[in-house]
Amino acid sequence: MSEQKQAQQHVVIVGAGMAGVQTAVALREQGFTGPLTLIGAEPHQPYDRPPLSKAILLGKAEDSAFDVDFEVLGIELRLGLDVTGLRAADHEIDTEAGPVRYDILVVATGAQPVTLPGAEGVPGVHLLRTLDDAVRLGPVLERRHTVVVVGAGWIGAEFATAAREAGCAVTVVEAADRPLAGALPAEVTTPMAEWYGAHGAELLTHARVDTVEPGRVLLADGRELPADAVVVGIGARPATGWLTGSGIVLDPGGAVTADERLRTSLPDVYAVGDCASFPSARYGERLLVHHWDNALQGPRTVAAAITGAADTPYDPVPYFWSEQFGRFVQYAGHHADADRLLWRGDPADEAWSVLWLRADVPVALLAVGRPRDLAQGRKLIETATAVDPTRAADPSVPLKAAVA
């Protein structure tokens, strides 16, 4: 895009989380000089989400605002503003404060937590997605309440960890037969179930919630759990309801189906972060990645496509981390198409890793307390470098030394 044309192009970014903020910053870093508007539904200065389930929840930090000087960068912030619709033919979005015209639109509205049916509006029921959620949960931990966590996924484990650290009695209720059932295979997650009890949290599997009432949770099998507070962590869905009727193509789960440069089906509209899936040539399928690193990396591709600075497809090795029950858990890649799983270490120990291979080439890695494995394994995945499976299964051999 020529500088003269850029100066006349108004880029509007909807969503002021990591993906939206990083898109705005990347546009300026890549030389975009036109007007830039960032719209956020929350009234707070844009902030980072990972500390919500850790430092902010435990009162060790007041906020996690991004260290970005929006004024210096010439980014107009419009906060506390809900966007209600998109009219692509008019190049306008509808907001509570009236229409906003765009030349280029970036959809970065993220995901919203799935609510527990029948629990909406019941006193003491919480989600953990926003700064306000974390602030509301702070007193629960301070008062050492009896807490029931619904869902033994990443967020459930992280909240349970913080609640135990604060001295709460914690019961985690999971409908599946193990934690992280939707994310990882049984042989990997079964040893992780032991972490709960070892840290004083009770994990109930095959447990479905029937009803939530003030002060208690009733399970489908008739059990009754006392609960001063209930925290629901049963997943998230792309926050794309406002795009209904816009003509933008969404998948059945509600994610915007972006292309390899994060362009949507509509002209001049891009999508990035938790709300958008993208085709991965590396893995041969479309990926929807609900993690921080995706919201950090994708914006560079969007900015490059808008400015014409580069024309490279977006095809990252997905990465995320989780701090739970005294362990640092990291995952890189996508294991769905693997044909072999290698253990590096004993899952009964404090530190171990799992490496997934396809035709001896690493495609994914889970590292528990072994950050060096993660760093070296991620490079092997990125470069599609084959390993010797025997050496790769020896935890005393650095992964970079196991190259075939």
Coordinates of C-alpha atoms in Angstrom, one line a residue:
M1 CA 0.0 0.0 0.0
S2 CA 1.4 3.4 -1.0
E3 CA 2.1 5.9 1.8
Q4 CA -0.4 8.3 0.3
K5 CA -3.2 5.7 0.1
Q6 CA -2.3 4.5 3.6
A7 CA -2.7 8.0 5.0
Q8 CA -6.3 8.0 3.8
Q9 CA -7.2 4.5 4.9
H10 CA -9.0 4.2 8.2
V11 CA -8.4 0.9 10.0
V12 CA -10.9 -0.1 12.7
I13 CA -10.0 -2.9 15.0
V14 CA -12.9 -4.4 17.0
G15 CA -11.6 -6.0 20.2
A16 CA -9.1 -4.5 22.6
G17 CA -7.5 -7.7 24.0
M18 CA -4.1 -9.0 23.1
A19 CA -4.9 -9.7 19.4
G20 CA -6.5 -6.3 18.8
V21 CA -3.8 -4.3 20.6
Q22 CA -1.0 -6.2 18.9
T23 CA -2.6 -5.6 15.5
A24 CA -2.6 -1.9 16.2
V25 CA 1.0 -1.8 17.4
A26 CA 2.2 -4.0 14.5
L27 CA 0.5 -1.7 12.0
R28 CA 2.5 1.3 13.4
E29 CA 5.7 -0.8 13.6
Q30 CA 5.3 -1.7 9.9
G31 CA 4.9 1.9 8.9
F32 CA 1.1 2.3 8.6
T33 CA 0.4 6.0 8.9
G34 CA -3.4 6.2 8.5
P35 CA -6.0 6.7 11.2
L36 CA -6.3 3.7 13.5
T37 CA -9.3 3.1 15.9
L38 CA -9.3 0.4 18.5
I39 CA -12.8 -0.4 20.0
G40 CA -13.1 -2.4 23.2
A41 CA -16.3 -3.5 25.0
E42 CA -14.7 -3.2 28.5
P43 CA -14.2 0.2 30.1
H44 CA -10.7 -0.6 31.3
Q45 CA -7.4 0.2 29.7
P46 CA -6.6 -2.7 27.4
Y47 CA -4.9 -5.5 29.5
D48 CA -3.3 -8.9 29.4
R49 CA -5.4 -11.9 30.5
P50 CA -3.0 -14.6 31.8
P51 CA -2.4 -12.8 35.2
L52 CA -6.2 -12.9 35.8
S53 CA -6.0 -16.5 37.0
K54 CA -2.7 -15.9 38.9
A55 CA -1.4 -12.6 40.3
I56 CA -4.6 -10.5 40.1
L57 CA -6.8 -13.2 41.5
L58 CA -4.4 -13.6 44.5
G59 CA -4.2 -9.8 45.1
K60 CA -0.5 -9.7 44.1
A61 CA -1.2 -7.2 41.3
E62 CA -4.0 -4.7 40.7
D63 CA -4.1 -4.9 36.9
S64 CA -2.2 -6.1 33.9
A65 CA -2.6 -3.2 31.5
F66 CA -0.5 -3.4 28.3
D67 CA 2.6 -1.2 28.4
V68 CA 1.5 0.7 25.2
D69 CA 1.3 4.5 24.8
F70 CA -1.7 4.6 22.5
E71 CA -1.6 8.4 22.3
V72 CA 2.0 8.5 21.1
L73 CA 1.2 5.8 18.5
G74 CA -1.8 7.7 17.3
I75 CA -4.2 5.0 18.2
E76 CA -7.7 6.2 19.0
L77 CA -9.2 4.2 21.9
R78 CA -12.9 3.8 22.2
L79 CA -13.5 1.8 25.3
G80 CA -16.7 0.5 27.0
L81 CA -18.4 0.4 23.6
D82 CA -20.3 -2.6 22.4
V83 CA -20.3 -3.4 18.7
T84 CA -23.6 -4.8 17.5
G85 CA -23.3 -5.4 13.8
L86 CA -21.4 -5.2 10.5
R87 CA -22.8 -3.8 7.3
A88 CA -20.1 -4.7 4.8
A89 CA -21.8 -3.1 1.8
D90 CA -21.6 0.3 3.6
H91 CA -18.2 -0.4 5.1
E92 CA -19.7 0.4 8.5
I93 CA -20.0 -1.3 11.9
D94 CA -22.9 -0.5 14.2
T95 CA -22.2 0.4 17.8
E96 CA -24.2 1.6 20.8
A97 CA -22.9 5.1 20.0
G98 CA -23.9 5.0 16.4
P99 CA -22.2 3.7 13.2
V100 CA -18.4 3.7 12.6
R101 CA -17.1 3.8 9.1
Y102 CA -14.0 1.8 8.2
D103 CA -11.8 1.3 5.1
I104 CA -10.3 -1.8 6.6
L105 CA -11.8 -3.8 9.5
V106 CA -10.0 -6.2 11.8
V107 CA -12.2 -8.6 13.9
A108 CA -10.4 -9.4 17.1
T109 CA -13.3 -10.0 19.5
G110 CA -11.8 -13.1 21.1
A111 CA -13.9 -15.7 22.8
Q112 CA -16.5 -15.7 25.5
P113 CA -16.9 -18.3 28.2
V114 CA -19.5 -21.0 28.0
T115 CA -22.1 -20.6 30.8
L116 CA -23.5 -23.4 32.8
P117 CA -27.2 -23.9 31.8
G118 CA -29.5 -22.9 34.7
A119 CA -26.7 -21.2 36.7
E120 CA -26.9 -17.7 35.1
G121 CA -27.9 -15.1 37.7
V122 CA -27.5 -17.5 40.7
P123 CA -25.7 -15.6 43.5
G124 CA -22.1 -16.8 43.9
V125 CA -21.6 -18.2 40.4
H126 CA -18.6 -16.8 38.6
L127 CA -16.8 -17.0 35.3
L128 CA -13.1 -16.0 35.0
R129 CA -12.5 -14.2 31.7
T130 CA -12.3 -10.5 32.5
L131 CA -10.6 -8.2 34.9
D132 CA -14.0 -7.6 36.6
D133 CA -14.4 -11.3 37.0
A134 CA -11.0 -11.6 38.7
V135 CA -11.8 -8.6 41.0
R136 CA -15.2 -10.2 42.0
L137 CA -13.4 -13.5 42.8
G138 CA -10.7 -11.8 44.9
P139 CA -12.9 -11.6 48.1
V140 CA -13.9 -15.3 47.6
L141 CA -10.2 -16.3 48.0
E142 CA -9.6 -13.8 50.8
R143 CA -12.4 -15.2 52.9
R144 CA -11.2 -18.8 52.2
H145 CA -14.6 -19.8 51.0
T146 CA -15.6 -23.4 50.1
V147 CA -15.4 -23.4 46.3
V148 CA -16.7 -25.7 43.6
V149 CA -15.0 -25.5 40.2
V150 CA -17.0 -26.8 37.3
G151 CA -14.6 -28.1 34.6
A152 CA -11.1 -29.6 34.9
G153 CA -9.7 -27.9 31.9
W154 CA -6.8 -25.4 31.9
I155 CA -8.7 -22.5 33.5
G156 CA -10.3 -24.8 36.1
A157 CA -6.9 -26.2 37.1
E158 CA -5.4 -22.7 37.3
F159 CA -8.2 -21.4 39.4
A160 CA -8.2 -24.4 41.7
T161 CA -4.4 -23.9 42.2
A162 CA -4.9 -20.2 43.2
A163 CA -7.9 -21.1 45.5
R164 CA -5.8 -23.8 47.3
E165 CA -2.9 -21.3 47.6
A166 CA -5.3 -18.9 49.3
G167 CA -6.5 -21.6 51.7
C168 CA -9.9 -22.4 50.2
A169 CA -11.6 -25.8 50.3
V170 CA -11.8 -26.8 46.6
T171 CA -13.8 -29.5 44.8
V172 CA -13.4 -29.7 41.0
V173 CA -16.3 -31.3 39.1
E174 CA -15.6 -32.8 35.7
A175 CA -18.2 -34.5 33.5
A176 CA -15.5 -36.5 31.6
D177 CA -13.5 -39.4 33.1
R178 CA -10.4 -37.2 33.5
P179 CA -9.0 -33.7 33.4
L180 CA -8.3 -32.1 30.0
A181 CA -10.3 -34.8 28.3
G182 CA -10.9 -32.6 25.2
A183 CA -7.3 -31.4 24.9
L184 CA -5.0 -34.4 25.5
P185 CA -5.1 -38.2 25.3
A186 CA -6.0 -40.3 28.3
E187 CA -2.5 -41.8 28.9
V188 CA -1.1 -38.2 29.3
T189 CA -3.9 -36.7 31.4
T190 CA -4.4 -39.7 33.8
P191 CA -1.2 -38.9 35.7
M192 CA -2.2 -35.2 35.8
A193 CA -5.3 -36.1 37.8
E194 CA -3.1 -37.0 40.7
W195 CA -2.0 -33.4 41.0
Y196 CA -5.3 -32.3 42.4
G197 CA -5.4 -34.5 45.5
A198 CA -1.7 -34.0 46.1
H199 CA -2.5 -30.3 46.5
G200 CA -5.6 -30.8 48.7
A201 CA -8.2 -30.3 45.9
E202 CA -10.8 -33.0 45.4
L203 CA -11.4 -34.0 41.8
L204 CA -14.7 -35.7 41.0
T205 CA -14.8 -37.2 37.5
H206 CA -17.9 -38.6 35.7
A207 CA -19.7 -35.9 37.6
R208 CA -22.4 -33.8 36.0
V209 CA -24.0 -30.8 37.5
D210 CA -27.8 -31.0 37.8
T211 CA -28.6 -27.6 39.5
V212 CA -26.8 -24.8 41.2
E213 CA -28.5 -23.1 44.1
P214 CA -27.1 -20.4 46.5
G215 CA -24.7 -22.3 48.8
R216 CA -24.7 -25.7 47.1
V217 CA -24.2 -27.6 43.9
L218 CA -26.4 -30.7 43.2
L219 CA -24.9 -33.4 40.9
A220 CA -26.9 -35.6 38.6
D221 CA -26.2 -38.6 40.7
G222 CA -27.8 -37.0 43.8
R223 CA -24.6 -35.9 45.6
E224 CA -24.8 -32.4 47.1
L225 CA -21.7 -30.2 47.4
P226 CA -21.5 -27.2 49.7
A227 CA -20.4 -24.1 47.7
D228 CA -19.9 -20.6 49.0
A229 CA -18.9 -19.9 45.4
V230 CA -19.0 -21.7 42.1
V231 CA -16.5 -21.0 39.3
V232 CA -17.4 -22.2 35.8
G233 CA -14.6 -23.2 33.4
I234 CA -16.2 -25.3 30.8
G235 CA -14.8 -23.8 27.6
A236 CA -15.2 -20.7 25.5
R237 CA -16.8 -19.9 22.1
P238 CA -15.8 -17.3 19.6
A239 CA -17.4 -13.9 20.4
T240 CA -18.9 -13.5 16.9
G241 CA -22.6 -13.2 17.5
W242 CA -22.5 -9.5 16.4
L243 CA -21.5 -10.8 12.9
T244 CA -24.8 -12.6 12.3
G245 CA -26.3 -11.5 9.1
S246 CA -23.2 -9.7 7.9
G247 CA -22.4 -12.2 5.2
I248 CA -19.1 -13.2 6.8
V249 CA -18.5 -17.0 6.7
L250 CA -18.4 -18.6 10.2
D251 CA -17.8 -22.3 10.9
P252 CA -20.4 -24.3 12.9
G253 CA -18.7 -23.4 16.1
G254 CA -19.0 -19.7 15.3
A255 CA -15.4 -19.0 14.4
V256 CA -14.6 -16.7 11.5
T257 CA -13.0 -18.9 8.8
A258 CA -10.1 -16.8 7.8
D259 CA -7.6 -17.7 5.0
E260 CA -3.9 -18.2 5.3
R261 CA -3.3 -14.5 5.5
L262 CA -6.2 -14.0 8.0
R263 CA -8.5 -12.4 5.5
T264 CA -12.2 -13.2 5.9
S265 CA -14.8 -14.0 3.2
L266 CA -15.6 -10.2 3.0
P267 CA -13.5 -7.7 1.2
D268 CA -11.3 -5.4 3.5
V269 CA -12.1 -7.5 6.6
Y270 CA -9.5 -9.5 8.6
A271 CA -9.9 -11.7 11.6
V272 CA -7.3 -12.7 14.2
G273 CA -7.0 -14.4 17.6
D274 CA -9.5 -16.6 19.5
C275 CA -12.4 -15.7 17.2
A276 CA -10.8 -17.0 13.9
S277 CA -9.7 -20.3 12.5
F278 CA -7.0 -20.5 9.8
P279 CA -5.8 -23.2 7.4
S280 CA -2.5 -24.8 8.5
A281 CA -0.4 -26.3 5.7
R282 CA 1.9 -27.6 8.4
Y283 CA -0.8 -29.8 9.9
G284 CA -3.1 -30.2 6.9
E285 CA -6.2 -28.9 8.6
R286 CA -8.0 -25.8 9.9
L287 CA -6.9 -24.7 13.4
L288 CA -8.8 -22.7 16.0
V289 CA -6.2 -21.8 18.7
H290 CA -7.6 -20.2 21.9
H291 CA -4.3 -19.2 23.4
W292 CA -2.2 -16.1 24.1
D293 CA 0.6 -16.9 21.7
N294 CA -1.8 -17.0 18.7
A295 CA -3.1 -13.6 19.7
L296 CA 0.5 -12.3 19.8
Q297 CA 1.7 -13.9 16.5
G298 CA -1.3 -13.5 14.2
P299 CA -1.4 -9.7 14.3
R300 CA 2.0 -9.5 12.5
T301 CA 0.5 -11.4 9.6
V302 CA -2.6 -9.1 9.5
A303 CA -0.5 -5.9 9.7
A304 CA 1.8 -7.2 6.9
A305 CA -1.2 -8.1 4.7
I306 CA -2.7 -4.6 5.2
T307 CA 0.5 -2.7 4.7
G308 CA 1.8 -5.0 2.0
A309 CA 5.1 -5.3 4.0
A310 CA 5.1 -9.0 3.5
D311 CA 3.0 -11.7 1.9
T312 CA 3.7 -14.7 4.0
P313 CA 1.0 -17.2 5.1
Y314 CA 0.1 -17.6 8.8
D315 CA 1.1 -21.1 9.8
P316 CA 2.6 -21.1 13.4
V317 CA 3.4 -23.9 15.6
P318 CA 0.7 -23.4 18.3
Y319 CA 2.1 -22.8 21.8
F320 CA 0.7 -22.3 25.2
W321 CA 1.6 -22.7 28.9
S322 CA -0.2 -23.2 32.1
E323 CA 0.9 -22.9 35.8
Q324 CA -1.0 -25.4 37.9
F325 CA -0.4 -27.3 41.2
G326 CA 3.2 -26.2 41.4
R327 CA 4.1 -27.2 37.9
F328 CA 4.9 -25.3 34.7
V329 CA 3.2 -27.0 31.8
Q330 CA 4.0 -26.1 28.2
Y331 CA 2.6 -27.4 25.0
A332 CA 3.8 -26.8 21.4
G333 CA 2.3 -28.1 18.1
H334 CA -0.8 -30.1 17.3
H335 CA -0.8 -33.8 18.0
A336 CA -4.1 -34.9 16.3
D337 CA -2.3 -36.5 13.3
A338 CA 0.6 -38.1 15.2
D339 CA 1.3 -41.9 14.7
R340 CA 3.6 -42.3 17.8
L341 CA 3.8 -41.0 21.3
L342 CA 7.1 -41.1 23.2
W343 CA 7.6 -40.5 27.0
R344 CA 10.6 -38.6 28.2
G345 CA 10.7 -39.4 31.9
D346 CA 8.2 -40.9 34.4
P347 CA 4.9 -39.1 34.8
A348 CA 5.0 -39.9 38.5
D349 CA 8.0 -37.5 38.8
E350 CA 7.9 -33.8 39.1
A351 CA 9.3 -33.3 35.5
W352 CA 8.6 -35.2 32.3
S353 CA 7.7 -34.7 28.7
V354 CA 5.7 -36.3 26.0
L355 CA 6.7 -36.1 22.3
W356 CA 4.3 -36.9 19.4
L357 CA 5.8 -38.0 16.1
R358 CA 4.5 -38.5 12.6
A359 CA 6.9 -40.6 10.5
D360 CA 9.6 -39.9 13.1
V361 CA 9.1 -36.1 12.7
P362 CA 8.0 -34.3 15.9
V363 CA 4.6 -32.6 15.5
A364 CA 3.8 -31.8 19.1
L365 CA 5.4 -31.8 22.6
L366 CA 4.0 -31.5 26.1
A367 CA 6.6 -30.5 28.7
V368 CA 6.0 -30.6 32.5
G369 CA 8.9 -28.8 34.3
R370 CA 11.2 -29.4 31.3
P371 CA 11.4 -26.0 29.5
R372 CA 14.6 -27.0 27.6
D373 CA 12.6 -29.9 26.0
L374 CA 10.0 -27.4 25.0
A375 CA 12.4 -25.0 23.4
Q376 CA 14.4 -27.6 21.6
G377 CA 11.3 -29.6 20.6
R378 CA 9.5 -26.5 19.3
K379 CA 12.5 -25.9 16.9
L380 CA 12.4 -29.5 15.6
I381 CA 8.6 -29.1 15.0
E382 CA 9.1 -25.8 13.2
T383 CA 11.8 -27.2 10.9
A384 CA 10.1 -30.6 10.5
T385 CA 13.3 -32.4 11.5
A386 CA 13.2 -36.1 12.0
V387 CA 14.5 -37.7 15.2
D388 CA 15.8 -41.1 16.2
P389 CA 12.9 -42.4 18.4
T390 CA 15.1 -44.4 20.7
R391 CA 17.3 -41.4 21.5
A392 CA 14.3 -39.1 21.7
A393 CA 12.7 -41.3 24.3
D394 CA 15.8 -41.0 26.6
P395 CA 15.2 -38.1 28.9
S396 CA 18.9 -37.7 29.5
V397 CA 19.5 -37.0 25.8
P398 CA 18.8 -33.4 24.8
L399 CA 16.2 -33.4 22.0
K400 CA 18.5 -31.4 19.7
A401 CA 21.0 -34.3 20.1
A402 CA 18.3 -36.9 19.1
V403 CA 18.1 -35.7 15.5
A404 CA 18.2 -38.7 13.1

